Amino acid sequence: MSAPAGGGRPRRVAMVTVHTSPLDQPGTGDAGGMNVYVLETARQLARQGTAVDLFTRTTSAAQPDLVEVEPGVVVRHVAAGPYEGLSKEDLPGQLCAFAAGMMRVAAHAPPGYYDLVHSHYWLSGQVGWLAADRWSVPLVHTMHTMARVKNLHLADGDRPEPLGREIGEAQVVEAADRLVANTGREAGELVDLYGADPARVAVVEPGVDLAVFAPGSQAEARARVGLPADAVLLLFVGRIQPLKGPDVLVRAAAELVRRRPDLRERAVVAVLGGASGTGVTTPMGLDALADRLGIGDLLRVVPPVDRPTLADWYRAADVVAVPSHSESFGLVAVEALACGTPVVAANVGGLPTAVGDGGLLVDGHDTSAWASALGRVVLDPGRRAGLSRRAVEHAQGFGWARTAGRLLEVYTEALARPKELSIHDAERLTGIPPAVIP
């Protein structure tokens, strides 16, 4: 299959997201910021003239083969292994079946149907590598998270990522025509930890839906989510797993209440999300932790909610905590800022870029340091008001249309100047010595 005649923008992109569907509710299972990223960029690409087919694994017999999200965006469910009961760790064994499903779709399409493959996460990169090679089109890959980065910043009790993932990621880095990094820091990690060619790494910052996540009345938002008007709300949003550090907020909140007993009557510590990753096999026990620390009566664990309700939670909060141990970007931070809520975040990964001057960064995860940072926001109305104004201003630079426009530039560049695979690159990718490579 050939690329668009004379290069230019792709007419249709095959996006691959094997392990989690863009239609899944963020905050449940493995669904999170990547799901939002994939769906929102697909929508914006279609609105800018490039159609997108999203390939994801079938996880229920009730799922149709094809779902049209909007004109130009379809989700294609591919059967690969049992529909239910497979964890993300089980999926490497199903990549061949998934790739075969993609090939069957393309076999029924006209020649040259897909101009480019964009894979998300390393599992998808393995499939995207094969599809791009079979269709003779460029491969663009976005890591979202990287094993070598995560293993450098493990939370206590968390499992390191396996060597097989590291090897798989390194292969995709070698194979991709272009690598998309969320921030300059992530671009540096691709180069330093994976040996990526800097000329093939492009920085494309994620976005936020500024129509949904926007400032509003805190009092009205609190009424809608069932909180008292005078509450002091410390909020965590995200998957409940050690990597994301919700326990850091619980410990810091307990320390803040110990320092300021007058907060006890009004403080609410809300954790909004579902168990994920090692948090499923080994529950974090946030309720028991809060009880041991004497704030069991202040903790509320809330299951994932739809986006309008999530925006209300952000508006209702006095501060949003993002205490991740590793974070490629941090969409939660930008969503909160867009609603005018200051963020206190760990100084890791892409969070400095996401937070900007709309919040505070904390080095490390020391309870005392986090309690002090949260206190500086919620106990100083003047500081909080200033952060809130700057938060909204900062978030305005992160619209999804801007992200999609930058992706189109990367696609166009990949189509015009695809990566040339040398015989030595081929040896590293396949393990076959140059003498026997035709």
CSV table of N, CA and C in Angstrom, one decimal, residues 216-321:
chain,number,residue,atom,x,y,z
A,216,GLY,N,-16.2,27.4,37.1
A,216,GLY,CA,-17.6,27.5,37.4
A,216,GLY,C,-17.7,27.7,38.9
A,217,SER,N,-19.0,27.8,39.3
A,217,SER,CA,-19.2,28.1,40.7
A,217,SER,C,-18.8,26.9,41.6
A,218,GLN,N,-18.0,27.2,42.6
A,218,GLN,CA,-17.6,26.1,43.5
A,218,GLN,C,-18.8,25.7,44.4
A,219,ALA,N,-19.6,26.6,44.8
A,219,ALA,CA,-20.7,26.3,45.7
A,219,ALA,C,-21.7,25.4,44.9
A,220,GLU,N,-22.0,25.7,43.6
A,220,GLU,CA,-22.9,24.9,42.9
A,220,GLU,C,-22.4,23.6,42.6
A,221,ALA,N,-21.1,23.5,42.3
A,221,ALA,CA,-20.4,22.2,42.1
A,221,ALA,C,-20.5,21.3,43.3
A,222,ARG,N,-20.3,21.9,44.5
A,222,ARG,CA,-20.3,21.1,45.7
A,222,ARG,C,-21.7,20.6,45.9
A,223,ALA,N,-22.7,21.4,45.6
A,223,ALA,CA,-24.1,20.9,45.8
A,223,ALA,C,-24.4,19.7,44.9
A,224,ARG,N,-23.9,19.8,43.7
A,224,ARG,CA,-24.1,18.7,42.7
A,224,ARG,C,-23.5,17.4,43.1
A,225,VAL,N,-22.3,17.5,43.7
A,225,VAL,CA,-21.6,16.3,44.1
A,225,VAL,C,-21.8,15.9,45.6
A,226,GLY,N,-22.7,16.6,46.2
A,226,GLY,CA,-23.1,16.2,47.6
A,226,GLY,C,-22.2,16.6,48.7
A,227,LEU,N,-21.5,17.8,48.6
A,227,LEU,CA,-20.6,18.2,49.6
A,227,LEU,C,-21.1,19.5,50.3
A,228,PRO,N,-20.8,19.7,51.6
A,228,PRO,CA,-21.2,20.9,52.2
A,228,PRO,C,-20.5,22.1,51.6
A,229,ALA,N,-21.2,23.3,51.6
A,229,ALA,CA,-20.6,24.5,51.0
A,229,ALA,C,-19.3,24.9,51.6
A,230,ASP,N,-19.1,24.6,52.9
A,230,ASP,CA,-17.9,25.1,53.6
A,230,ASP,C,-16.9,24.1,53.8
A,231,ALA,N,-17.0,23.0,53.0
A,231,ALA,CA,-16.0,21.9,53.0
A,231,ALA,C,-14.6,22.4,52.6
A,232,VAL,N,-13.5,21.8,53.1
A,232,VAL,CA,-12.2,21.9,52.6
A,232,VAL,C,-11.8,20.6,51.9
A,233,LEU,N,-11.9,20.6,50.6
A,233,LEU,CA,-11.8,19.4,49.8
A,233,LEU,C,-10.5,19.2,49.2
A,234,LEU,N,-9.8,18.1,49.6
A,234,LEU,CA,-8.5,17.7,49.1
A,234,LEU,C,-8.8,16.5,48.2
A,235,LEU,N,-8.5,16.6,46.9
A,235,LEU,CA,-9.0,15.7,45.9
A,235,LEU,C,-7.9,15.0,45.2
A,236,PHE,N,-8.0,13.7,45.0
A,236,PHE,CA,-7.2,12.8,44.1
A,236,PHE,C,-8.1,12.2,43.1
A,237,VAL,N,-7.6,12.3,41.8
A,237,VAL,CA,-8.4,11.7,40.7
A,237,VAL,C,-7.4,10.8,39.9
A,238,GLY,N,-7.8,9.5,39.7
A,238,GLY,CA,-6.9,8.6,39.0
A,238,GLY,C,-7.1,7.2,39.4
A,239,ARG,N,-6.3,6.3,38.7
A,239,ARG,CA,-6.4,4.9,39.0
A,239,ARG,C,-5.8,4.7,40.4
A,240,ILE,N,-6.4,3.8,41.2
A,240,ILE,CA,-5.9,3.5,42.5
A,240,ILE,C,-4.9,2.4,42.5
A,241,GLN,N,-3.6,2.8,42.4
A,241,GLN,CA,-2.5,1.9,42.4
A,241,GLN,C,-1.3,2.6,42.9
A,242,PRO,N,-0.3,1.9,43.4
A,242,PRO,CA,0.9,2.5,44.0
A,242,PRO,C,1.5,3.6,43.1
A,243,LEU,N,1.6,3.3,41.8
A,243,LEU,CA,2.2,4.3,40.9
A,243,LEU,C,1.7,5.7,41.0
A,244,LYS,N,0.4,5.8,41.2
A,244,LYS,CA,-0.3,7.1,41.3
A,244,LYS,C,-0.3,7.7,42.6
A,245,GLY,N,0.1,7.0,43.7
A,245,GLY,CA,0.3,7.5,45.0
A,245,GLY,C,-0.9,8.1,45.8
A,246,PRO,N,-2.1,7.6,45.7
A,246,PRO,CA,-3.2,8.1,46.5
A,246,PRO,C,-2.9,8.1,48.0
A,247,ASP,N,-2.1,7.1,48.4
A,247,ASP,CA,-1.8,7.0,49.8
A,247,ASP,C,-1.0,8.2,50.3
A,248,VAL,N,-0.2,8.8,49.4
A,248,VAL,CA,0.5,10.0,49.7
A,248,VAL,C,-0.4,11.1,50.2
A,249,LEU,N,-1.5,11.3,49.5
A,249,LEU,CA,-2.5,12.3,49.9
A,249,LEU,C,-3.1,12.0,51.2
A,250,VAL,N,-3.5,10.7,51.4
A,250,VAL,CA,-4.1,10.3,52.7
A,250,VAL,C,-3.2,10.6,53.9
A,251,ARG,N,-1.9,10.3,53.7
A,251,ARG,CA,-1.0,10.5,54.8
A,251,ARG,C,-0.8,12.0,55.0
A,252,ALA,N,-0.7,12.8,53.9
A,252,ALA,CA,-0.5,14.2,54.1
A,252,ALA,C,-1.7,14.9,54.7
A,253,ALA,N,-2.9,14.4,54.3
A,253,ALA,CA,-4.1,15.0,54.9
A,253,ALA,C,-4.1,14.8,56.4
A,254,ALA,N,-3.8,13.6,56.8
A,254,ALA,CA,-3.8,13.3,58.2
A,254,ALA,C,-2.8,14.2,59.0
A,255,GLU,N,-1.6,14.4,58.4
A,255,GLU,CA,-0.6,15.3,59.0
A,255,GLU,C,-1.1,16.8,59.0
A,256,LEU,N,-1.8,17.2,58.0
A,256,LEU,CA,-2.3,18.6,57.9
A,256,LEU,C,-3.4,18.8,59.0
A,257,VAL,N,-4.3,17.8,59.2
A,257,VAL,CA,-5.3,17.9,60.2
A,257,VAL,C,-4.7,17.8,61.6
A,258,ARG,N,-3.6,17.0,61.7
A,258,ARG,CA,-2.9,17.0,63.1
A,258,ARG,C,-2.3,18.4,63.4
A,259,ARG,N,-1.8,19.1,62.4
A,259,ARG,CA,-1.2,20.4,62.6
A,259,ARG,C,-2.3,21.4,62.8
A,260,ARG,N,-3.4,21.3,62.1
A,260,ARG,CA,-4.5,22.3,62.2
A,260,ARG,C,-5.8,21.5,62.6
A,261,PRO,N,-6.0,21.3,63.9
A,261,PRO,CA,-7.2,20.5,64.3
A,261,PRO,C,-8.5,21.2,63.9
A,262,ASP,N,-8.4,22.5,63.7
A,262,ASP,CA,-9.7,23.3,63.3
A,262,ASP,C,-10.2,22.8,61.9
A,263,LEU,N,-9.4,22.1,61.1
A,263,LEU,CA,-9.8,21.7,59.8
A,263,LEU,C,-10.7,20.4,59.9
A,264,ARG,N,-10.6,19.7,61.0
A,264,ARG,CA,-11.3,18.4,61.1
A,264,ARG,C,-12.8,18.5,60.8
A,265,GLU,N,-13.4,19.6,61.3
A,265,GLU,CA,-14.9,19.7,61.1
A,265,GLU,C,-15.3,19.9,59.6
A,266,ARG,N,-14.3,20.4,58.8
A,266,ARG,CA,-14.7,20.7,57.4
A,266,ARG,C,-13.9,19.9,56.4
A,267,ALA,N,-12.8,19.2,56.7
A,267,ALA,CA,-12.0,18.6,55.7
A,267,ALA,C,-12.7,17.3,55.1
A,268,VAL,N,-12.5,17.2,53.8
A,268,VAL,CA,-13.0,16.0,53.1
A,268,VAL,C,-11.8,15.6,52.2
A,269,VAL,N,-11.4,14.3,52.3
A,269,VAL,CA,-10.3,13.8,51.5
A,269,VAL,C,-11.0,12.8,50.5
A,270,ALA,N,-11.1,13.2,49.3
A,270,ALA,CA,-11.8,12.4,48.3
A,270,ALA,C,-10.8,11.7,47.3
A,271,VAL,N,-11.0,10.4,47.1
A,271,VAL,CA,-10.2,9.7,46.1
A,271,VAL,C,-11.2,9.2,45.1
A,272,LEU,N,-11.0,9.7,43.9
A,272,LEU,CA,-12.0,9.4,42.8
A,272,LEU,C,-11.3,8.5,41.8
A,273,GLY,N,-11.7,7.2,41.7
A,273,GLY,CA,-11.1,6.3,40.8
A,273,GLY,C,-11.3,4.9,41.1
A,274,GLY,N,-10.8,4.0,40.3
A,274,GLY,CA,-11.0,2.6,40.6
A,274,GLY,C,-9.6,1.9,40.6
A,275,ALA,N,-9.6,0.7,41.2
A,275,ALA,CA,-8.4,-0.1,41.4
A,275,ALA,C,-7.8,-0.5,40.0
A,276,SER,N,-6.5,-0.4,39.9
A,276,SER,CA,-5.8,-0.8,38.6
A,276,SER,C,-4.5,-1.3,38.9
A,277,GLY,N,-3.9,-2.0,37.9
A,277,GLY,CA,-2.5,-2.5,38.0
A,277,GLY,C,-2.4,-3.4,39.3
A,278,THR,N,-1.3,-3.1,40.0
A,278,THR,CA,-1.0,-3.9,41.2
A,278,THR,C,-2.0,-3.6,42.3
A,279,GLY,N,-2.8,-2.5,42.1
A,279,GLY,CA,-3.8,-2.1,43.1
A,279,GLY,C,-5.0,-3.1,43.0
A,280,VAL,N,-5.1,-3.9,41.9
A,280,VAL,CA,-6.2,-4.9,41.8
A,280,VAL,C,-5.7,-6.2,42.6
A,281,THR,N,-4.5,-6.6,42.3
A,281,THR,CA,-4.1,-7.9,42.9
A,281,THR,C,-3.7,-7.7,44.4
A,282,THR,N,-3.2,-6.5,44.7
A,282,THR,CA,-2.9,-6.2,46.1
A,282,THR,C,-3.5,-4.8,46.5
A,283,PRO,N,-4.8,-4.8,46.9
A,283,PRO,CA,-5.5,-3.6,47.2
A,283,PRO,C,-4.7,-2.7,48.1
A,284,MET,N,-4.8,-1.4,47.9
A,284,MET,CA,-4.0,-0.5,48.7
A,284,MET,C,-4.5,-0.2,50.1
A,285,GLY,N,-5.8,-0.5,50.3
A,285,GLY,CA,-6.3,-0.4,51.6
A,285,GLY,C,-6.4,1.0,52.1
A,286,LEU,N,-6.9,1.9,51.3
A,286,LEU,CA,-6.9,3.3,51.7
A,286,LEU,C,-7.8,3.6,52.9
A,287,ASP,N,-8.9,2.9,53.0
A,287,ASP,CA,-9.8,3.0,54.2
A,287,ASP,C,-9.1,2.6,55.4
A,288,ALA,N,-8.4,1.5,55.4
A,288,ALA,CA,-7.7,1.0,56.6
A,288,ALA,C,-6.6,2.0,57.0
A,289,LEU,N,-5.9,2.5,56.0
A,289,LEU,CA,-4.8,3.5,56.2
A,289,LEU,C,-5.4,4.7,56.9
A,290,ALA,N,-6.5,5.2,56.3
A,290,ALA,CA,-7.1,6.4,56.9
A,290,ALA,C,-7.6,6.2,58.4
A,291,ASP,N,-8.1,5.0,58.6
A,291,ASP,CA,-8.5,4.7,60.0
A,291,ASP,C,-7.3,4.7,60.9
A,292,ARG,N,-6.2,4.1,60.5
A,292,ARG,CA,-5.0,4.0,61.3
A,292,ARG,C,-4.5,5.4,61.6
A,293,LEU,N,-4.6,6.3,60.7
A,293,LEU,CA,-4.1,7.7,60.8
A,293,LEU,C,-5.1,8.6,61.5
A,294,GLY,N,-6.3,8.1,61.8
A,294,GLY,CA,-7.3,8.9,62.6
A,294,GLY,C,-8.1,9.8,61.7
A,295,ILE,N,-8.2,9.5,60.4
A,295,ILE,CA,-9.0,10.4,59.5
A,295,ILE,C,-10.0,9.5,58.7
A,296,GLY,N,-10.3,8.3,59.2
A,296,GLY,CA,-11.3,7.5,58.5
A,296,GLY,C,-12.6,8.2,58.2
A,297,ASP,N,-13.0,9.1,59.1
A,297,ASP,CA,-14.3,9.8,58.9
A,297,ASP,C,-14.2,10.8,57.9
A,298,LEU,N,-13.0,11.2,57.4
A,298,LEU,CA,-12.8,12.3,56.4
A,298,LEU,C,-12.7,11.7,55.0
A,299,LEU,N,-12.4,10.4,54.9
A,299,LEU,CA,-12.1,9.9,53.6
A,299,LEU,C,-13.3,9.5,52.8
A,300,ARG,N,-13.4,9.8,51.6
A,300,ARG,CA,-14.5,9.4,50.7
A,300,ARG,C,-13.8,8.8,49.4
A,301,VAL,N,-14.1,7.5,49.2
A,301,VAL,CA,-13.6,6.8,47.9
A,301,VAL,C,-14.8,6.8,47.0
A,302,VAL,N,-14.6,7.4,45.8
A,302,VAL,CA,-15.7,7.6,44.9
A,302,VAL,C,-15.3,6.9,43.6
A,303,PRO,N,-16.2,6.1,43.0
A,303,PRO,CA,-15.9,5.4,41.8
A,303,PRO,C,-15.8,6.4,40.6
A,304,PRO,N,-15.2,5.9,39.5
A,304,PRO,CA,-15.1,6.8,38.4
A,304,PRO,C,-16.4,7.4,37.9
A,305,VAL,N,-16.4,8.6,37.4
A,305,VAL,CA,-17.6,9.3,37.0
A,305,VAL,C,-17.5,9.8,35.5
A,306,ASP,N,-18.6,10.2,34.9
A,306,ASP,CA,-18.5,10.8,33.6
A,306,ASP,C,-17.8,12.2,33.6
A,307,ARG,N,-17.5,12.7,32.5
A,307,ARG,CA,-16.7,13.9,32.4
A,307,ARG,C,-17.3,15.1,33.0
A,308,PRO,N,-18.6,15.4,32.7
A,308,PRO,CA,-19.3,16.6,33.3
A,308,PRO,C,-19.2,16.5,34.8
A,309,THR,N,-19.5,15.3,35.4
A,309,THR,CA,-19.4,15.1,36.9
A,309,THR,C,-18.0,15.3,37.4
A,310,LEU,N,-17.0,14.8,36.6
A,310,LEU,CA,-15.6,14.9,37.0
A,310,LEU,C,-15.3,16.4,37.1
A,311,ALA,N,-15.7,17.2,36.1
A,311,ALA,CA,-15.5,18.6,36.1
A,311,ALA,C,-16.0,19.3,37.3
A,312,ASP,N,-17.2,18.8,37.8
A,312,ASP,CA,-17.8,19.3,39.0
A,312,ASP,C,-16.9,19.0,40.2
A,313,TRP,N,-16.4,17.8,40.3
A,313,TRP,CA,-15.5,17.5,41.4
A,313,TRP,C,-14.2,18.4,41.4
A,314,TYR,N,-13.7,18.6,40.2
A,314,TYR,CA,-12.6,19.6,40.2
A,314,TYR,C,-12.9,20.9,40.7
A,315,ARG,N,-14.1,21.5,40.2
A,315,ARG,CA,-14.5,22.8,40.6
A,315,ARG,C,-14.8,22.8,42.1
A,316,ALA,N,-15.3,21.7,42.7
A,316,ALA,CA,-15.6,21.7,44.1
A,316,ALA,C,-14.4,21.6,45.0
A,317,ALA,N,-13.3,21.2,44.4
A,317,ALA,CA,-12.1,21.0,45.3
A,317,ALA,C,-11.4,22.3,45.6
A,318,ASP,N,-10.7,22.3,46.7
A,318,ASP,CA,-9.8,23.4,47.1
A,318,ASP,C,-8.4,23.2,46.5
A,319,VAL,N,-8.1,21.9,46.3
A,319,VAL,CA,-6.8,21.6,45.7
A,319,VAL,C,-6.9,20.2,45.2
A,320,VAL,N,-6.2,19.9,44.1
A,320,VAL,CA,-6.1,18.6,43.5
A,320,VAL,C,-4.7,18.1,43.7
A,321,ALA,N,-4.5,16.9,44.3
A,321,ALA,CA,-3.2,16.4,44.5
A,321,ALA,C,-2.9,15.3,43.4
